[in-house]
Amino acid sequence: MASVRVAFYLCASALLASAAVSQTPPSSPPRPSRPPMEIGWSPKRTPVRPYEAPNRAWWKLSDVLAAHKGQKNWIHPVVRNRDLEADWHQMAPGGRTTPLMYPDNATALIVWGGQLRVSIKGQEPFVAVKGGEINIPYRLPFTLETVGDEPALWLEVHGAGDIPIYPVATTPTKPKDVPGFTYVQAALSGGDGQYGPKDRPYLDYYKDVVNGSERAGAFIAGDHIFVNNIRGRGTPTPPATDLGHFHFGYDEFWFIMEGNISYQIEGVPFFTASPGDIVIAAQGRWHRASFGGPVGQMDTRVAINPYPRGLHNFQPH
């Protein structure tokens, strides 16, 4: 059986300290230790959950771009599960989205091409570039606009089944209905979403982390969305007997931000993903992520799931 050392190769909030340990400056305070593991009988989905379209174990960015060759504006679904949805978006130069907000869940964006001007209620507008991560709390209207001469390309993640609300002030005409729903005017109670004391709307990952002194770590840790940057140096691939872990109740997916990440997912041939690729471990499947670049190369995967403190089931030892 694999020992607890597998924690150094994996993809979760409980393992964040392991993933970033080599980057901790000597002056940084020590990170809290992980709670001890205990052995329990955990339900493992049998048979494993299948990948249902648009989900697949490995979405290569090159395949997504090829599917929309010659198109200026497009949306490509890549993740659909009971908790989260994710889509690739491209918007031509000069394009601008209609101001909208989501009622109860935050929205996360990762910009991967061009320049995207982001306007969020209560925040100074900013321009996000490749590698930029964006955090938009619930009930804060936002607008996206492509600036410059190149199309803007970004991954957008929000709560499963979320349907946007359009403020009447900026959309006075009734929006087009969506299947199963009719838009009506309503007085909205509950107030604006807010940034926590450690939250911020934007992280320029390449500037602040890759080429700066900032340490990788959790960017969003909300009630229903967790966006966690896990960075480390390329290491030898663990043996196939090291299965990693599984999650009882949710899917997990990753965006490859830097370098290469190697994956062993139950029922899927071993593979190594590249920057811009998206990898999905369906609910209940054993999975193991390791820094897959040449030994010493820096690699980053952005782990995305609905539970900042979700349970991880490892092999007993």
Tab-separated table of C-alpha atoms in Angstrom, residues 61-260:
chain	number	residue	atom	x	y	z
A	61	LEU	CA	-6.796	23.333	-25.488
A	62	SER	CA	-5.659	22.606	-29.039
A	63	ASP	CA	-8.823	20.561	-29.650
A	64	VAL	CA	-11.057	23.354	-28.342
A	65	LEU	CA	-9.375	25.965	-30.542
A	66	ALA	CA	-9.526	23.688	-33.595
A	67	ALA	CA	-13.280	23.248	-33.110
A	68	HIS	CA	-13.772	27.009	-33.524
A	69	LYS	CA	-11.202	27.806	-36.183
A	70	GLY	CA	-12.215	30.919	-38.111
A	71	GLN	CA	-14.853	32.001	-35.567
A	72	LYS	CA	-14.505	35.346	-33.804
A	73	ASN	CA	-16.924	34.781	-30.932
A	74	TRP	CA	-17.717	31.418	-29.387
A	75	ILE	CA	-18.459	29.484	-26.191
A	76	HIS	CA	-17.320	25.890	-25.671
A	77	PRO	CA	-18.672	23.858	-22.687
A	78	VAL	CA	-16.043	21.668	-21.001
A	79	VAL	CA	-17.353	20.879	-17.497
A	80	ARG	CA	-20.864	20.005	-16.346
A	81	ASN	CA	-21.483	18.387	-12.982
A	82	ARG	CA	-23.954	18.730	-10.134
A	83	ASP	CA	-21.949	21.570	-8.533
A	84	LEU	CA	-20.055	23.555	-11.163
A	85	GLU	CA	-20.024	24.429	-14.844
A	86	ALA	CA	-17.072	25.650	-16.896
A	87	ASP	CA	-16.909	27.010	-20.445
A	88	TRP	CA	-14.227	28.405	-22.694
A	89	HIS	CA	-15.173	31.854	-24.078
A	90	GLN	CA	-13.675	33.855	-26.896
A	91	MET	CA	-14.747	37.431	-27.664
A	92	ALA	CA	-13.545	39.476	-30.620
A	93	PRO	CA	-11.809	42.847	-30.251
A	94	GLY	CA	-14.303	45.522	-29.259
A	95	GLY	CA	-16.754	42.995	-27.850
A	96	ARG	CA	-18.523	43.728	-24.579
A	97	THR	CA	-20.848	41.615	-22.467
A	98	THR	CA	-24.160	42.814	-21.039
A	99	PRO	CA	-23.924	43.609	-17.301
A	100	LEU	CA	-25.180	40.625	-15.305
A	101	MET	CA	-24.852	38.901	-11.957
A	102	TYR	CA	-25.490	35.477	-10.474
A	103	PRO	CA	-27.796	35.201	-7.464
A	104	ASP	CA	-26.023	32.924	-4.979
A	105	ASN	CA	-22.655	31.720	-6.276
A	106	ALA	CA	-19.334	33.335	-7.105
A	107	THR	CA	-17.900	33.324	-10.615
A	108	ALA	CA	-14.260	32.515	-11.398
A	109	LEU	CA	-12.382	33.367	-14.588
A	110	ILE	CA	-8.954	32.428	-15.890
A	111	VAL	CA	-7.807	34.592	-18.802
A	112	TRP	CA	-5.683	32.817	-21.381
A	113	GLY	CA	-5.428	35.150	-24.368
A	114	GLY	CA	-5.723	38.810	-25.316
A	115	GLN	CA	-6.744	41.489	-22.843
A	116	LEU	CA	-10.003	41.526	-20.930
A	117	ARG	CA	-11.247	44.646	-19.195
A	118	VAL	CA	-13.237	43.608	-16.130
A	119	SER	CA	-15.729	45.937	-14.445
A	120	ILE	CA	-17.216	44.670	-11.163
A	121	LYS	CA	-19.608	46.680	-9.011
A	122	GLY	CA	-17.685	48.420	-6.246
A	123	GLN	CA	-14.243	47.783	-7.784
A	124	GLU	CA	-12.000	49.854	-10.013
A	125	PRO	CA	-12.036	48.355	-13.544
A	126	PHE	CA	-8.868	46.443	-14.432
A	127	VAL	CA	-7.383	44.721	-17.466
A	128	ALA	CA	-6.669	41.017	-17.080
A	129	VAL	CA	-4.047	39.277	-19.225
A	130	LYS	CA	-2.914	35.698	-19.814
A	131	GLY	CA	-2.658	33.851	-16.526
A	132	GLY	CA	-4.962	36.290	-14.759
A	133	GLU	CA	-7.409	34.838	-12.241
A	134	ILE	CA	-10.619	36.746	-11.462
A	135	ASN	CA	-12.960	36.419	-8.472
A	136	ILE	CA	-16.497	37.837	-8.777
A	137	PRO	CA	-18.702	37.358	-5.679
A	138	TYR	CA	-22.406	36.608	-6.039
A	139	ARG	CA	-24.850	39.461	-6.711
A	140	LEU	CA	-22.175	41.840	-7.973
A	141	PRO	CA	-22.979	42.888	-11.560
A	142	PHE	CA	-19.988	42.627	-13.881
A	143	THR	CA	-19.089	43.419	-17.466
A	144	LEU	CA	-16.304	41.997	-19.644
A	145	GLU	CA	-14.805	43.829	-22.604
A	146	THR	CA	-12.090	42.858	-25.066
A	147	VAL	CA	-9.462	45.566	-25.462
A	148	GLY	CA	-6.571	45.622	-27.897
A	149	ASP	CA	-6.279	43.977	-31.299
A	150	GLU	CA	-6.552	40.314	-30.246
A	151	PRO	CA	-9.587	38.306	-29.184
A	152	ALA	CA	-9.921	37.693	-25.456
A	153	LEU	CA	-9.917	34.034	-24.433
A	154	TRP	CA	-10.954	32.887	-20.960
A	155	LEU	CA	-12.295	29.989	-18.938
A	156	GLU	CA	-15.411	30.882	-16.919
A	157	VAL	CA	-16.628	28.823	-13.943
A	158	HIS	CA	-19.899	29.302	-12.068
A	159	GLY	CA	-22.455	27.326	-10.102
A	160	ALA	CA	-24.252	24.490	-11.882
A	161	GLY	CA	-27.562	25.595	-13.328
A	162	ASP	CA	-26.972	29.263	-12.503
A	163	ILE	CA	-28.925	31.640	-14.734
A	164	PRO	CA	-27.894	35.289	-14.848
A	165	ILE	CA	-29.879	38.207	-13.460
A	166	TYR	CA	-29.796	41.432	-15.471
A	167	PRO	CA	-30.145	44.746	-13.592
A	168	VAL	CA	-33.052	46.768	-15.005
A	169	ALA	CA	-30.883	49.902	-14.840
A	170	THR	CA	-28.621	48.553	-17.589
A	171	THR	CA	-31.091	46.178	-19.304
A	172	PRO	CA	-34.466	47.979	-19.350
A	173	THR	CA	-35.909	45.609	-21.961
A	174	LYS	CA	-37.014	42.140	-20.865
A	175	PRO	CA	-34.229	39.615	-21.618
A	176	LYS	CA	-34.878	36.594	-23.769
A	177	ASP	CA	-36.319	33.735	-21.731
A	178	VAL	CA	-34.338	30.543	-21.249
A	179	PRO	CA	-35.858	27.038	-21.308
A	180	GLY	CA	-37.886	26.466	-18.165
A	181	PHE	CA	-37.639	30.089	-16.959
A	182	THR	CA	-39.380	33.387	-17.746
A	183	TYR	CA	-37.730	36.682	-16.870
A	184	VAL	CA	-39.881	38.917	-14.651
A	185	GLN	CA	-39.068	42.106	-12.764
A	186	ALA	CA	-38.447	41.473	-9.069
A	187	ALA	CA	-37.158	43.406	-6.065
A	188	LEU	CA	-33.934	41.667	-5.072
A	189	SER	CA	-33.330	41.124	-1.351
A	190	GLY	CA	-30.120	39.910	0.256
A	191	GLY	CA	-27.640	42.618	-0.604
A	192	ASP	CA	-24.407	42.563	-2.561
A	193	GLY	CA	-21.848	39.835	-2.249
A	194	GLN	CA	-18.610	40.885	-0.615
A	195	TYR	CA	-14.904	40.170	-0.714
A	196	GLY	CA	-13.519	38.710	2.495
A	197	PRO	CA	-10.528	40.313	4.247
A	198	LYS	CA	-8.110	38.051	2.358
A	199	ASP	CA	-9.990	38.097	-0.960
A	200	ARG	CA	-9.243	40.201	-4.019
A	201	PRO	CA	-10.774	40.495	-7.473
A	202	TYR	CA	-7.627	39.774	-9.506
A	203	LEU	CA	-4.400	37.800	-9.386
A	204	ASP	CA	-1.879	38.157	-12.214
A	205	TYR	CA	-0.396	34.695	-11.711
A	206	TYR	CA	2.571	35.055	-14.050
A	207	LYS	CA	3.515	38.510	-12.790
A	208	ASP	CA	2.857	37.989	-9.080
A	209	VAL	CA	3.792	34.329	-8.596
A	210	VAL	CA	5.847	32.968	-11.510
A	211	ASN	CA	7.939	36.123	-11.922
A	212	GLY	CA	7.275	37.660	-8.508
A	213	SER	CA	7.677	36.830	-4.853
A	214	GLU	CA	4.094	35.807	-4.118
A	215	ARG	CA	3.443	32.222	-3.104
A	216	ALA	CA	0.909	30.014	-4.869
A	217	GLY	CA	-2.152	29.074	-2.876
A	218	ALA	CA	-5.925	29.306	-2.679
A	219	PHE	CA	-7.327	32.223	-4.690
A	220	ILE	CA	-11.031	31.584	-4.034
A	221	ALA	CA	-12.303	29.607	-1.045
A	222	GLY	CA	-16.049	30.292	-1.108
A	223	ASP	CA	-19.031	28.330	0.113
A	224	HIS	CA	-19.457	26.490	-3.193
A	225	ILE	CA	-16.259	27.063	-5.149
A	226	PHE	CA	-12.588	26.473	-4.428
A	227	VAL	CA	-9.867	27.701	-6.822
A	228	ASN	CA	-6.474	26.574	-5.558
A	229	ASN	CA	-3.086	27.171	-7.229
A	230	ILE	CA	-0.729	24.256	-6.536
A	231	ARG	CA	2.862	24.838	-7.629
A	232	GLY	CA	5.991	22.743	-7.349
A	233	ARG	CA	9.044	21.443	-9.182
A	234	GLY	CA	8.955	18.542	-11.592
A	235	THR	CA	9.519	15.209	-9.863
A	236	PRO	CA	9.928	11.589	-10.929
A	237	THR	CA	6.561	9.982	-11.640
A	238	PRO	CA	5.217	7.970	-8.683
A	239	PRO	CA	4.644	4.235	-9.255
A	240	ALA	CA	1.305	3.069	-10.650
A	241	THR	CA	0.553	1.395	-7.319
A	242	ASP	CA	0.224	4.887	-5.847
A	243	LEU	CA	-3.467	5.445	-6.650
A	244	GLY	CA	-3.757	8.855	-5.050
A	245	HIS	CA	-7.199	9.475	-3.587
A	246	PHE	CA	-10.881	9.715	-4.486
A	247	HIS	CA	-13.776	11.970	-3.518
A	248	PHE	CA	-17.068	10.475	-2.397
A	249	GLY	CA	-19.413	13.295	-3.370
A	250	TYR	CA	-17.989	15.531	-6.095
A	251	ASP	CA	-16.033	15.865	-9.317
A	252	GLU	CA	-12.750	17.754	-9.342
A	253	PHE	CA	-11.072	19.435	-12.289
A	254	TRP	CA	-7.849	21.303	-12.965
A	255	PHE	CA	-6.590	24.020	-15.263
A	256	ILE	CA	-2.936	23.618	-16.217
A	257	MET	CA	-1.369	27.022	-15.653
A	258	GLU	CA	2.368	26.353	-15.962
A	259	GLY	CA	4.701	23.535	-16.996
A	260	ASN	CA	3.209	20.045	-17.192
